[in-house]
mmCIF file of C-alpha atoms in Angstrom:
data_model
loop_
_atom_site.group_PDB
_atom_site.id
_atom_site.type_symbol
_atom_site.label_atom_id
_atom_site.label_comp_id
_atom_site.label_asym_id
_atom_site.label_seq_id
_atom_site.Cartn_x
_atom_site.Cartn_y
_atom_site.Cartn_z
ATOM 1 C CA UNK U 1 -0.255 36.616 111.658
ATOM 2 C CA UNK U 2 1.928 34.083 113.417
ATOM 3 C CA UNK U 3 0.614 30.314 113.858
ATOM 4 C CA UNK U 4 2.540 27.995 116.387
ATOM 5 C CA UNK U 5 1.862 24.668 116.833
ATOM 6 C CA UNK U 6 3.306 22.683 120.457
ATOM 7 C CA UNK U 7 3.508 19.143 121.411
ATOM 8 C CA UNK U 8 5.244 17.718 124.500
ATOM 9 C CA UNK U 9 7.484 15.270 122.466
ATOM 10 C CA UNK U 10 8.050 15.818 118.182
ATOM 11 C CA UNK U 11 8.806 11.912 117.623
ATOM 12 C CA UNK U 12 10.738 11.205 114.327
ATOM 13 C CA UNK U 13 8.468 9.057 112.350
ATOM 14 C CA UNK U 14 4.891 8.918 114.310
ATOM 15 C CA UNK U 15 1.959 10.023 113.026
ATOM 16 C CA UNK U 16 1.626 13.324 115.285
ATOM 17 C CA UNK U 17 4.692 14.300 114.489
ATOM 18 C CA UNK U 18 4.450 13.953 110.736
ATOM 19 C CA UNK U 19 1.005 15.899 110.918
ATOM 20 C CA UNK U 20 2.406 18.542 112.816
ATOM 21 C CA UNK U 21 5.408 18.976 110.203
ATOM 22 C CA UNK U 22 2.832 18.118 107.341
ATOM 23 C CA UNK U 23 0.858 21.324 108.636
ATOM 24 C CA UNK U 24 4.003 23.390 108.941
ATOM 25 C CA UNK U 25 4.718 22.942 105.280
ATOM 26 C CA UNK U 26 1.188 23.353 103.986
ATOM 27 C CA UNK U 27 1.097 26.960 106.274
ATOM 28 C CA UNK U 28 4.613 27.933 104.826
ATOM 29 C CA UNK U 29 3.733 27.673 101.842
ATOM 30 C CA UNK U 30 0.351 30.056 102.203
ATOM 31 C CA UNK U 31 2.664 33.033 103.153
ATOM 32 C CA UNK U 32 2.019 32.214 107.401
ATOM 33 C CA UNK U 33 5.136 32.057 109.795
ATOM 34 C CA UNK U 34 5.478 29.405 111.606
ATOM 35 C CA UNK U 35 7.342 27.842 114.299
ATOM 36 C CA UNK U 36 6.958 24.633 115.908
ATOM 37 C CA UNK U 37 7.612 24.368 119.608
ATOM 38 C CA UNK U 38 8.243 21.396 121.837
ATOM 39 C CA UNK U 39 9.504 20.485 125.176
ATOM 40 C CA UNK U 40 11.723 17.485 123.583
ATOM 41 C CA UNK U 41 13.109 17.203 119.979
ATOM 42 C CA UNK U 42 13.806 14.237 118.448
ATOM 43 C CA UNK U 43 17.462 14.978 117.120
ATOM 44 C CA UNK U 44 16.921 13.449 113.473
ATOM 45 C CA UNK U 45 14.360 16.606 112.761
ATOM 46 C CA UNK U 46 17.040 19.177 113.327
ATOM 47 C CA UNK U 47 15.426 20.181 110.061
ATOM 48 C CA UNK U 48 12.117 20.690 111.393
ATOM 49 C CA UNK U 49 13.025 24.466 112.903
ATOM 50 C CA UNK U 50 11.302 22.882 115.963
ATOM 51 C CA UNK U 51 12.346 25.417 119.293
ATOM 52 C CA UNK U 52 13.052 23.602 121.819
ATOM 53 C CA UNK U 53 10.788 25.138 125.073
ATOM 54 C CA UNK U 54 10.406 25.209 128.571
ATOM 55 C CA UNK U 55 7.415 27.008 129.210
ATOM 56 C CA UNK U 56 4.800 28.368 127.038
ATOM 57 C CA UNK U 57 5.256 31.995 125.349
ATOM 58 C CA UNK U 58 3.403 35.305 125.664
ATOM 59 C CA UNK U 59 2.084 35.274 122.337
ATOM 60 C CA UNK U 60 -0.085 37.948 120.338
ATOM 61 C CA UNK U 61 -4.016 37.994 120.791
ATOM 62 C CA UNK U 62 -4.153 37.633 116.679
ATOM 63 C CA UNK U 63 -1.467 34.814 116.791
ATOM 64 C CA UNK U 64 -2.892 31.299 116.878
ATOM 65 C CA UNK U 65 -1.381 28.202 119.042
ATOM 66 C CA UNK U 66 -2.576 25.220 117.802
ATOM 67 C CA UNK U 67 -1.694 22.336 120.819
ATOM 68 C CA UNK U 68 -1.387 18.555 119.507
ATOM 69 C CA UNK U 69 -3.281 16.424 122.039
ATOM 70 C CA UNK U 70 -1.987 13.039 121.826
ATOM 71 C CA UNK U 71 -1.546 12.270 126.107
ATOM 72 C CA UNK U 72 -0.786 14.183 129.082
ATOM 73 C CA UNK U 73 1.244 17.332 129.147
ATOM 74 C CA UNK U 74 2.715 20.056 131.911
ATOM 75 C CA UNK U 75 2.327 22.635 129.399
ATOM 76 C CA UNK U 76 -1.610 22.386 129.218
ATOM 77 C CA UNK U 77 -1.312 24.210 132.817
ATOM 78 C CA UNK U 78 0.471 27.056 131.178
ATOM 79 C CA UNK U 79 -1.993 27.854 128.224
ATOM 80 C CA UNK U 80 -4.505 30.424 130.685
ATOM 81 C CA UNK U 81 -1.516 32.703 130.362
ATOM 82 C CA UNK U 82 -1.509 32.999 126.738
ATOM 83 C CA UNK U 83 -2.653 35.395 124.780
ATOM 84 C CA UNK U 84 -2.885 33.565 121.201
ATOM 85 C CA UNK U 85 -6.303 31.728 119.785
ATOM 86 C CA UNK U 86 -5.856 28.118 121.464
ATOM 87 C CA UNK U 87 -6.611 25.482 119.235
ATOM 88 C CA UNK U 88 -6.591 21.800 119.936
ATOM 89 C CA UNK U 89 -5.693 19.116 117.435
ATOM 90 C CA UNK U 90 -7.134 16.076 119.017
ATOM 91 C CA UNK U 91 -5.620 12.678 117.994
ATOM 92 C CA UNK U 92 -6.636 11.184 121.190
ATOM 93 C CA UNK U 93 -5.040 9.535 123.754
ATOM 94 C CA UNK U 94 -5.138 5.930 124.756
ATOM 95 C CA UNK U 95 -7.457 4.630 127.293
ATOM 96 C CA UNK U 96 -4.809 3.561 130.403
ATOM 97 C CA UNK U 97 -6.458 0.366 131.055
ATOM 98 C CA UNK U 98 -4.345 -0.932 127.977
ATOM 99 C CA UNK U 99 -1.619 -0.588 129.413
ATOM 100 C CA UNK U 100 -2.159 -1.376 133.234
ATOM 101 C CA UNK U 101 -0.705 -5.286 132.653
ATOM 102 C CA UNK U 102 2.992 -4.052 130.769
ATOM 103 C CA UNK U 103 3.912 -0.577 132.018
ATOM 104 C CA UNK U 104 3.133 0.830 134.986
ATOM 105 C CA UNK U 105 4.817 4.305 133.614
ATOM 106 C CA UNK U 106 2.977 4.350 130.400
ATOM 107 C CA UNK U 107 0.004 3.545 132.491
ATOM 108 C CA UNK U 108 0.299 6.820 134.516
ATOM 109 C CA UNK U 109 0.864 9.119 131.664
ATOM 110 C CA UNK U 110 -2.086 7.812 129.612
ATOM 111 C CA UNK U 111 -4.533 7.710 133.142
ATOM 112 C CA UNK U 112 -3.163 11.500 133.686
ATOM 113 C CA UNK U 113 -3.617 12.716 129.814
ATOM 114 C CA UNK U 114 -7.144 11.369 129.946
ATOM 115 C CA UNK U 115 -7.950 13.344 133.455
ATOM 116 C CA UNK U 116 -6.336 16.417 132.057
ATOM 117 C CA UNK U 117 -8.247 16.452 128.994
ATOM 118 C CA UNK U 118 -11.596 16.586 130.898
ATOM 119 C CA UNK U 119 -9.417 19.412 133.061
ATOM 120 C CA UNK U 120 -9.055 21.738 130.368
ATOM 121 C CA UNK U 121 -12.239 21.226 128.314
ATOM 122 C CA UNK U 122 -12.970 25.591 129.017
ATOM 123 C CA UNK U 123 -9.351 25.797 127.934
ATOM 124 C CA UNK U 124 -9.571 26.393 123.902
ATOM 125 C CA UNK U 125 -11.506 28.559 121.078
ATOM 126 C CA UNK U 126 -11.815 25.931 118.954
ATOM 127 C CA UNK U 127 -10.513 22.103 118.320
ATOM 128 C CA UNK U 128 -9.578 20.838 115.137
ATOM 129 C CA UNK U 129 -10.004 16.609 115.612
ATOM 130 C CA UNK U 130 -8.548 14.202 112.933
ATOM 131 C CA UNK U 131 -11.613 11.998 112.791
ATOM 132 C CA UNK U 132 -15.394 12.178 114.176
ATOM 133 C CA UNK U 133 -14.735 9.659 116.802
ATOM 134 C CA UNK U 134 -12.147 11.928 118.501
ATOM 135 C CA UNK U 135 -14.412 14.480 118.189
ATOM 136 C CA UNK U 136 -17.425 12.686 119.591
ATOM 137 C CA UNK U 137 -14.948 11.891 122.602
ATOM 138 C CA UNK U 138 -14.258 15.834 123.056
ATOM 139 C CA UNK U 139 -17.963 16.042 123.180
ATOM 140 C CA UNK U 140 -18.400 13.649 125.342
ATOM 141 C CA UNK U 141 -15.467 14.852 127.695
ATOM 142 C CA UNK U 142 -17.873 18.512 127.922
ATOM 143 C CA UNK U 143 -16.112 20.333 125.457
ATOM 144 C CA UNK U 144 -18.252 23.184 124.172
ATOM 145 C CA UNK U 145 -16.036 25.326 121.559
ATOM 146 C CA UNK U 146 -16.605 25.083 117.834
ATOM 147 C CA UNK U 147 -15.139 21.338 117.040
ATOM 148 C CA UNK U 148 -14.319 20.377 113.260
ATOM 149 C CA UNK U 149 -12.830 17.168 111.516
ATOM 150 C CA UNK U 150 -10.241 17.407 109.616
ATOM 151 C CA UNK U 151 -8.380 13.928 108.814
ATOM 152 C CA UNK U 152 -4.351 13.612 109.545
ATOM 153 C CA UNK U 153 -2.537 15.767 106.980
ATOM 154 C CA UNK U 154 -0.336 12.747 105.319
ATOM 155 C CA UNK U 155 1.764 13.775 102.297
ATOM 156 C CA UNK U 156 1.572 10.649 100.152
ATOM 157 C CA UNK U 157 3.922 11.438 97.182
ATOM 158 C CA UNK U 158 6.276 10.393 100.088
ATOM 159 C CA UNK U 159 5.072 6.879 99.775
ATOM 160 C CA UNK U 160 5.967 6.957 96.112
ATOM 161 C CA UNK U 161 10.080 6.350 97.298
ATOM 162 C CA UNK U 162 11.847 3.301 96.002
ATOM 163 C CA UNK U 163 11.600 0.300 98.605
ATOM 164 C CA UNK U 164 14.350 -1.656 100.636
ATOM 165 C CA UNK U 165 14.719 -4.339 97.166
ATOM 166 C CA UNK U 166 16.450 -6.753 99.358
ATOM 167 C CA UNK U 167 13.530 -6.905 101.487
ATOM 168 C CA UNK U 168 10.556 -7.223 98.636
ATOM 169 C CA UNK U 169 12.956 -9.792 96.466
ATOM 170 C CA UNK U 170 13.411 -11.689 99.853
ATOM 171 C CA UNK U 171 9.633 -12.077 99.884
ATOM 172 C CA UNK U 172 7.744 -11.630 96.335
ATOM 173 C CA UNK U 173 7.989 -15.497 96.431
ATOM 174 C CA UNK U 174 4.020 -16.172 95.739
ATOM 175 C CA UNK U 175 3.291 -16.969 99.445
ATOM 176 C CA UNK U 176 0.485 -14.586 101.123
ATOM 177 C CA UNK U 177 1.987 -11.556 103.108
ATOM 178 C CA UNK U 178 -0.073 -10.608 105.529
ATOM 179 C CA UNK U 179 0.887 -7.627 107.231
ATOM 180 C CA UNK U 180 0.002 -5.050 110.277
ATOM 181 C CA UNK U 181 1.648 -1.777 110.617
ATOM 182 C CA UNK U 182 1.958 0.230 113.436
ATOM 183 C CA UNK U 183 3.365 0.356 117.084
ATOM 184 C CA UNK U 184 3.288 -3.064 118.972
ATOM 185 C CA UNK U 185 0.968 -1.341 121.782
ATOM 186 C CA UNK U 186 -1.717 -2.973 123.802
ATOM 187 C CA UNK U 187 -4.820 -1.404 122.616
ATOM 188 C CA UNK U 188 -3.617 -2.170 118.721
ATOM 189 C CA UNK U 189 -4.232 -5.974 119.902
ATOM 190 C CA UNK U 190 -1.699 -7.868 117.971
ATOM 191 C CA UNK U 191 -2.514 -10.735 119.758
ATOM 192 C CA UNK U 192 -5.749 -10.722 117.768
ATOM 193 C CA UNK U 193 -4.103 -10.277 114.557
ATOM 194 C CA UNK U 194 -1.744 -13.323 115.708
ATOM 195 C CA UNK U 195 -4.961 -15.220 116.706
ATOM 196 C CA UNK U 196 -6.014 -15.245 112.820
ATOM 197 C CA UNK U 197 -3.300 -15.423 110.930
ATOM 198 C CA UNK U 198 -2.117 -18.795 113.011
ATOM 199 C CA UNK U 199 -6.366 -19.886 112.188
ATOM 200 C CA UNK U 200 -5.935 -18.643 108.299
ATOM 201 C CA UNK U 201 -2.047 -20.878 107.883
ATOM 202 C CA UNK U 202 -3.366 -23.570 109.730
ATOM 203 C CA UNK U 203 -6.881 -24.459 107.925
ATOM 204 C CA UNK U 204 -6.791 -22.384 104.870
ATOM 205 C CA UNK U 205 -3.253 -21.756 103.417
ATOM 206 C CA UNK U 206 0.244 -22.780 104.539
ATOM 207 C CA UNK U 207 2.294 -21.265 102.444
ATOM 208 C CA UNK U 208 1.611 -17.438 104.117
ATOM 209 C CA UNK U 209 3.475 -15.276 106.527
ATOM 210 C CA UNK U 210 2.284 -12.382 109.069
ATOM 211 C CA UNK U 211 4.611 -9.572 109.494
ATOM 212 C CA UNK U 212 4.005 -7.608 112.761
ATOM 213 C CA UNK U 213 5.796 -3.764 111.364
ATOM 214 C CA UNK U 214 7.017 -1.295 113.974
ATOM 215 C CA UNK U 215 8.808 -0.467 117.263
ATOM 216 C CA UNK U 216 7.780 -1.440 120.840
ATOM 217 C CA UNK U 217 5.821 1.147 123.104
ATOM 218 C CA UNK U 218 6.242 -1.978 126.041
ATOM 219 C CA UNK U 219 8.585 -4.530 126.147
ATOM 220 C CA UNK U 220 6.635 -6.845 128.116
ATOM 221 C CA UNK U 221 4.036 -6.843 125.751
ATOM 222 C CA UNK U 222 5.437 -7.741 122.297
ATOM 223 C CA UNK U 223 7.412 -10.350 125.150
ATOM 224 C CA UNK U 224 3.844 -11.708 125.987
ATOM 225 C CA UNK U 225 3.140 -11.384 122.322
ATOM 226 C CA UNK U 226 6.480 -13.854 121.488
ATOM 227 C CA UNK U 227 5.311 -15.827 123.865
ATOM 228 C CA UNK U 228 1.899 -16.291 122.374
ATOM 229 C CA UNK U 229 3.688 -17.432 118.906
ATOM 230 C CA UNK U 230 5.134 -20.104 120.933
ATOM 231 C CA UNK U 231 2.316 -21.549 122.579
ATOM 232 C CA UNK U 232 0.246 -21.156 119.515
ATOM 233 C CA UNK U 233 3.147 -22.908 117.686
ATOM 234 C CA UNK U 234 2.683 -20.485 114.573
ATOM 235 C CA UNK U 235 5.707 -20.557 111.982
ATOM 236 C CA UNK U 236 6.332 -17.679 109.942
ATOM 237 C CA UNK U 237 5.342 -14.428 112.154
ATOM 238 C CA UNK U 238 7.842 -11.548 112.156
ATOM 239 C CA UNK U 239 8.535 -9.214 114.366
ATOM 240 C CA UNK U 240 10.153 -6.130 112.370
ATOM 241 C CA UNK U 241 10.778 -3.802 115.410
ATOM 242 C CA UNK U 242 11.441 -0.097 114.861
ATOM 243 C CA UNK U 243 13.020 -0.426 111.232
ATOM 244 C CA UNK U 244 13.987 3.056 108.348
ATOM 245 C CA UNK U 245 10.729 4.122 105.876
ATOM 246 C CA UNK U 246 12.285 2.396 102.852
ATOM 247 C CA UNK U 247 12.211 -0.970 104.488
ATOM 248 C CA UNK U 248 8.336 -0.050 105.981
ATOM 249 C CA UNK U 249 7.985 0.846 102.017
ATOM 250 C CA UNK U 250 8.782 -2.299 101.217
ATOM 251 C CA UNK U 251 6.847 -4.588 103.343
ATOM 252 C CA UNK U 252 3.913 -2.620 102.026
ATOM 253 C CA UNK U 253 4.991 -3.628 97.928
ATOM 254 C CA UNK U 254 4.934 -7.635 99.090
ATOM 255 C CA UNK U 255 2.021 -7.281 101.156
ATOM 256 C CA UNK U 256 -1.299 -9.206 100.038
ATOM 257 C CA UNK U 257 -3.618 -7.877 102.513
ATOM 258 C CA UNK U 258 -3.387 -5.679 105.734
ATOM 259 C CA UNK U 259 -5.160 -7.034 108.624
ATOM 260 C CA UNK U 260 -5.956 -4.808 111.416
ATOM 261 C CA UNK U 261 -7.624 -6.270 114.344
ATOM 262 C CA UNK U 262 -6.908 -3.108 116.583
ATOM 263 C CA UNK U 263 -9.507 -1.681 119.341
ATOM 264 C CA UNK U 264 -8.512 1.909 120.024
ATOM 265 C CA UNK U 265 -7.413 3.730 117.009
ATOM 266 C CA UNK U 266 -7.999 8.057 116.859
ATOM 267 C CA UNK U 267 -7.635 7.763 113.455
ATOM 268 C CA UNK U 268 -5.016 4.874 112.363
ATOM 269 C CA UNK U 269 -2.594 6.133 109.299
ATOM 270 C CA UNK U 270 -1.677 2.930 108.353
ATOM 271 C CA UNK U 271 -4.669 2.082 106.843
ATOM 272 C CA UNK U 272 -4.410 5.292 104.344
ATOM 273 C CA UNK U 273 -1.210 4.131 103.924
ATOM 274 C CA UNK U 274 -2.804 0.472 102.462
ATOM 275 C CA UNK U 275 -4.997 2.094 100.333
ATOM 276 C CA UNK U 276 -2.168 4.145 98.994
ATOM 277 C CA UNK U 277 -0.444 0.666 97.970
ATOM 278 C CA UNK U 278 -3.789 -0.868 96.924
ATOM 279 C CA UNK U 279 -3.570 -3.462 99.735
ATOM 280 C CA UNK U 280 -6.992 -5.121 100.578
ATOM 281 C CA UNK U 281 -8.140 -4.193 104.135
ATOM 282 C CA UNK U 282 -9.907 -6.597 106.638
ATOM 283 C CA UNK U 283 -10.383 -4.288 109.511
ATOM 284 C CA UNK U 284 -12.437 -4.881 112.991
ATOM 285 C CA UNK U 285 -14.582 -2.271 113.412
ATOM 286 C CA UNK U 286 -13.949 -0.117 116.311
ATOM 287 C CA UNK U 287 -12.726 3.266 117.177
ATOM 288 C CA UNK U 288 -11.693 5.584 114.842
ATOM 289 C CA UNK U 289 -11.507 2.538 111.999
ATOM 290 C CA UNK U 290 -14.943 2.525 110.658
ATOM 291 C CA UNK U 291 -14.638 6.761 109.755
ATOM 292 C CA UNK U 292 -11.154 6.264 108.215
ATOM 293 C CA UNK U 293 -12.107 3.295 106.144
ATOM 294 C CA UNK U 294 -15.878 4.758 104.943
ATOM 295 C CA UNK U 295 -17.130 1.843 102.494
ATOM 296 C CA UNK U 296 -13.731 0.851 101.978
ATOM 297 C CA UNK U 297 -12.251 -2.479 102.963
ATOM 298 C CA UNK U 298 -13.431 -5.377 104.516
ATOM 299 C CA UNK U 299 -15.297 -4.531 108.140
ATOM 300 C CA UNK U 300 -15.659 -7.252 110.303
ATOM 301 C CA UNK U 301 -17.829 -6.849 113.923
ATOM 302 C CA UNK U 302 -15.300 -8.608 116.715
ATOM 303 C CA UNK U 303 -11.933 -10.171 116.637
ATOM 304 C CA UNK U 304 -13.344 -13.445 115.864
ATOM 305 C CA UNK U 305 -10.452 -15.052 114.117
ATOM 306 C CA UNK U 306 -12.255 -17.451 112.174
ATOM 307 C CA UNK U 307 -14.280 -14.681 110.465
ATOM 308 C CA UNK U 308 -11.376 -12.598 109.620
ATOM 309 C CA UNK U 309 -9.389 -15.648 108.350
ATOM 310 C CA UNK U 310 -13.003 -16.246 105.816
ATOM 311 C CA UNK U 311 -12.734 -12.596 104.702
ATOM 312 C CA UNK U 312 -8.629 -12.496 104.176
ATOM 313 C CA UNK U 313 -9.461 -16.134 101.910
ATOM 314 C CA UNK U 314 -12.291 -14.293 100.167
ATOM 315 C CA UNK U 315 -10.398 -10.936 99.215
ATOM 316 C CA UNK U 316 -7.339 -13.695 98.090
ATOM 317 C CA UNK U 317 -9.949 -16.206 96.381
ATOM 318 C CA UNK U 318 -12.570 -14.020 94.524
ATOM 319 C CA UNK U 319 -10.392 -11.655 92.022
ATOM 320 C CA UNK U 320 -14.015 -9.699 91.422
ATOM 321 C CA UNK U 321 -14.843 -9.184 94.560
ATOM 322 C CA UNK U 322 -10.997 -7.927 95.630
ATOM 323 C CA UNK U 323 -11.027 -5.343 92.635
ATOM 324 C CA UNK U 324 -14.262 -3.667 94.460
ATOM 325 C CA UNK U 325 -12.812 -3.485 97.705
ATOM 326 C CA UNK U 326 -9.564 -1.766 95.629
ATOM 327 C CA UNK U 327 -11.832 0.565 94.105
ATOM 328 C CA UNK U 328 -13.483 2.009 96.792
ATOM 329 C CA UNK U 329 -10.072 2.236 98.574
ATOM 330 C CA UNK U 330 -8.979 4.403 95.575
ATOM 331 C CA UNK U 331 -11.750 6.172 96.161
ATOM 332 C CA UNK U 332 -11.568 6.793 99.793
ATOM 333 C CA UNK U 333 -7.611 7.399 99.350
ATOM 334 C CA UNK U 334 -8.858 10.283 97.283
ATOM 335 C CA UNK U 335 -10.757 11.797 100.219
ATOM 336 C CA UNK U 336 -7.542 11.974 101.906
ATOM 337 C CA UNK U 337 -5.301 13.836 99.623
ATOM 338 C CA UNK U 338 -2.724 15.937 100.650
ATOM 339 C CA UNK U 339 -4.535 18.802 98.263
ATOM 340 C CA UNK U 340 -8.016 17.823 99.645
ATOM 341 C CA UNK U 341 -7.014 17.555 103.337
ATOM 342 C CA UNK U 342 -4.931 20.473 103.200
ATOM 343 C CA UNK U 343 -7.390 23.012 101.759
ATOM 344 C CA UNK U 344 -9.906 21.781 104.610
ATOM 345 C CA UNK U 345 -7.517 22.907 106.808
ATOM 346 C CA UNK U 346 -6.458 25.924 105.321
ATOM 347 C CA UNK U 347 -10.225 27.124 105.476
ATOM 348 C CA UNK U 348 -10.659 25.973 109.120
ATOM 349 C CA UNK U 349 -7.776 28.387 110.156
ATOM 350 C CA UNK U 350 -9.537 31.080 108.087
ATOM 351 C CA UNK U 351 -12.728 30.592 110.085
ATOM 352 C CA UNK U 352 -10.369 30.212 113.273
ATOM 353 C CA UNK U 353 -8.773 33.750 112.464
ATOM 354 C CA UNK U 354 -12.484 35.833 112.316
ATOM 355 C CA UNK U 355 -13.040 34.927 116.499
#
């Protein structure tokens, strides 16, 4: 049996991406053969095996295509002629509204992926989403095929790397780090996170910082975003822009709490990734955030900036009540093991093989 996985675009260093190749090994090394095939290949995973394709294959009925949904894609149209299973792994795609104000591209590719996704809801045997609020959105869009939840496959022995040292001695000074990680992208709402950190250095501690981690998706938002730093007249907010995994690494070692104030997430690695490095989370609850997180972290309701500032000095200020939001983020973390997440999977592509 032969199991192919497609996605429009494998990215180097985004969270589809490393699922997809997380998912190749884990299949590899059960004895299945694999390819991964893609219309563009990013050239630093020359590694990856990943075929570079124009149009979808004639596979075999007993082969299974598993199709990473993560926005709009030409190949969707060419599926009906396949023979394989069709399996969706849903990650979700962002509502285009976000992006109307900054990108009038990015806008049309997010408005189409959303339209097509309601399109092709006949399309597949089965859907494999990476939380239960993608999956409630499949639902929602009419899809009727067997849909399970299985989390984003993240190997996190990677994690356990040695850090960029010039960047953690630069910074394990004693100030509060406060730090966001992912793509500077409209519906992550870094303006919120900007919002509270100038409200928490201004009435509750001076000596902190805010680092912003990751690469633009639109430059005229993270220029509105500058912009916002200077009106607010906050010191000590970084930008990092699109920077190598031992310097992310090491932003993560000085980090005193990770503050996500983001509104559409399909599942949000970043916050595994904090529990990995036993980082309190204050998280707004929304999306995807609330089924990644479980009883871990700090939820708060809205963006209010004051209330997010109170819980960052809380989780800072009361040692007891920071080592019980670190315990049942080690306890989450374990839910999302590469061993326990991978076996889900595994059995999922058993069931997938008996329709």
């Amino acid at each position: 049996m032969n199991i192919f996985q497609m996605v429009p675009n494998l990215a180097f260093g985004d969270a589809v991406g490393n699922d997809i190749l997380a998912i190749d090994r884990l299949l590899r090394a059960q004895g299945y053969h694999t390819k991964i095939m893609a219309k563009v290949v990013d050239p630093k995973l020359k590694s990856a095996r990943a075929e570079i394709i124009k149009e979808v294959p004639r596979l075999n009925k007993n082969d299974i295509l598993i199709h990473h949904l993560a926005n709009g894609d030409e190949l969707l149209k060419q599926l009906p002629v396949c023979d394989a299973k069709i399996v969706f792994r849903f990650h979700n795609i962002t509502p285009a509204e976000y992006y109307f104000p900054y990108d009038a591209n990015v806008y049309s590719i997010c408005k189409k992926g959303r339209e097509q996704l309601k399109e092709v809801n006949s399309l597949p045997d089965y859907c494999i989403a990476d939380s239960d609020y993608n999956k409630q959105d499949l639902v929602n869009l009419g899809y009727r095929c067997p849909i399970e939840v299985n989390p984003v496959l993240v190997p996190l022995e990677d994690y356990d790397k040695q850090p960029n040292k010039a960047v953690v001695e630069k910074y394990n000074d004693g100030w509060v780090n406060i730090i966001f990680v992912g793509r500077i992208a409209p519906n992550k709402k870094q303006e919120d996170v900007i919002k509270t950190f100038s409200w928490y250095k201004k009435h509750l501690n001076n000596k902190s910082r805010l680092f912003l981690v990751g690469g633009d998706s639109t430059v005229k938002y993270t220029q509105r975003l500058k912009e916002y730093v200077e009106f607010l007249g906050s010191d000590d907010i970084y930008f990092t822009g699109k920077i190598p995994f031992v310097d992310i690494l090491a932003y993560y070692r000085i980090a005193s709490v990770f503050l996500c104030m983001s509104e559409h997430e399909g599942f949000c690695v970043p916050l595994v990734e904090a529990m990995k490095f036993h980082i309190p989370i204050v998280a707004r609850s929304s999306s995807a955030i609330p089924y990644t997180l479980g009883n871990a972290g700090v939820i708060i309701k809205d963006n209010n900036p004051v209330i997010a500032s109170l819980a960052i000095e809380r989780v800072l200020d009361d040692e007891s009540f920071r080592n019980t939001i670190i315990k049942r983020q080690d306890e989450r973390l374990s839910y999302f093991s590469y061993d326990n997440v991978g076996s889900q999977f595994l059995r999922i592509i058993d069931r997938i093989r008996l329709i």
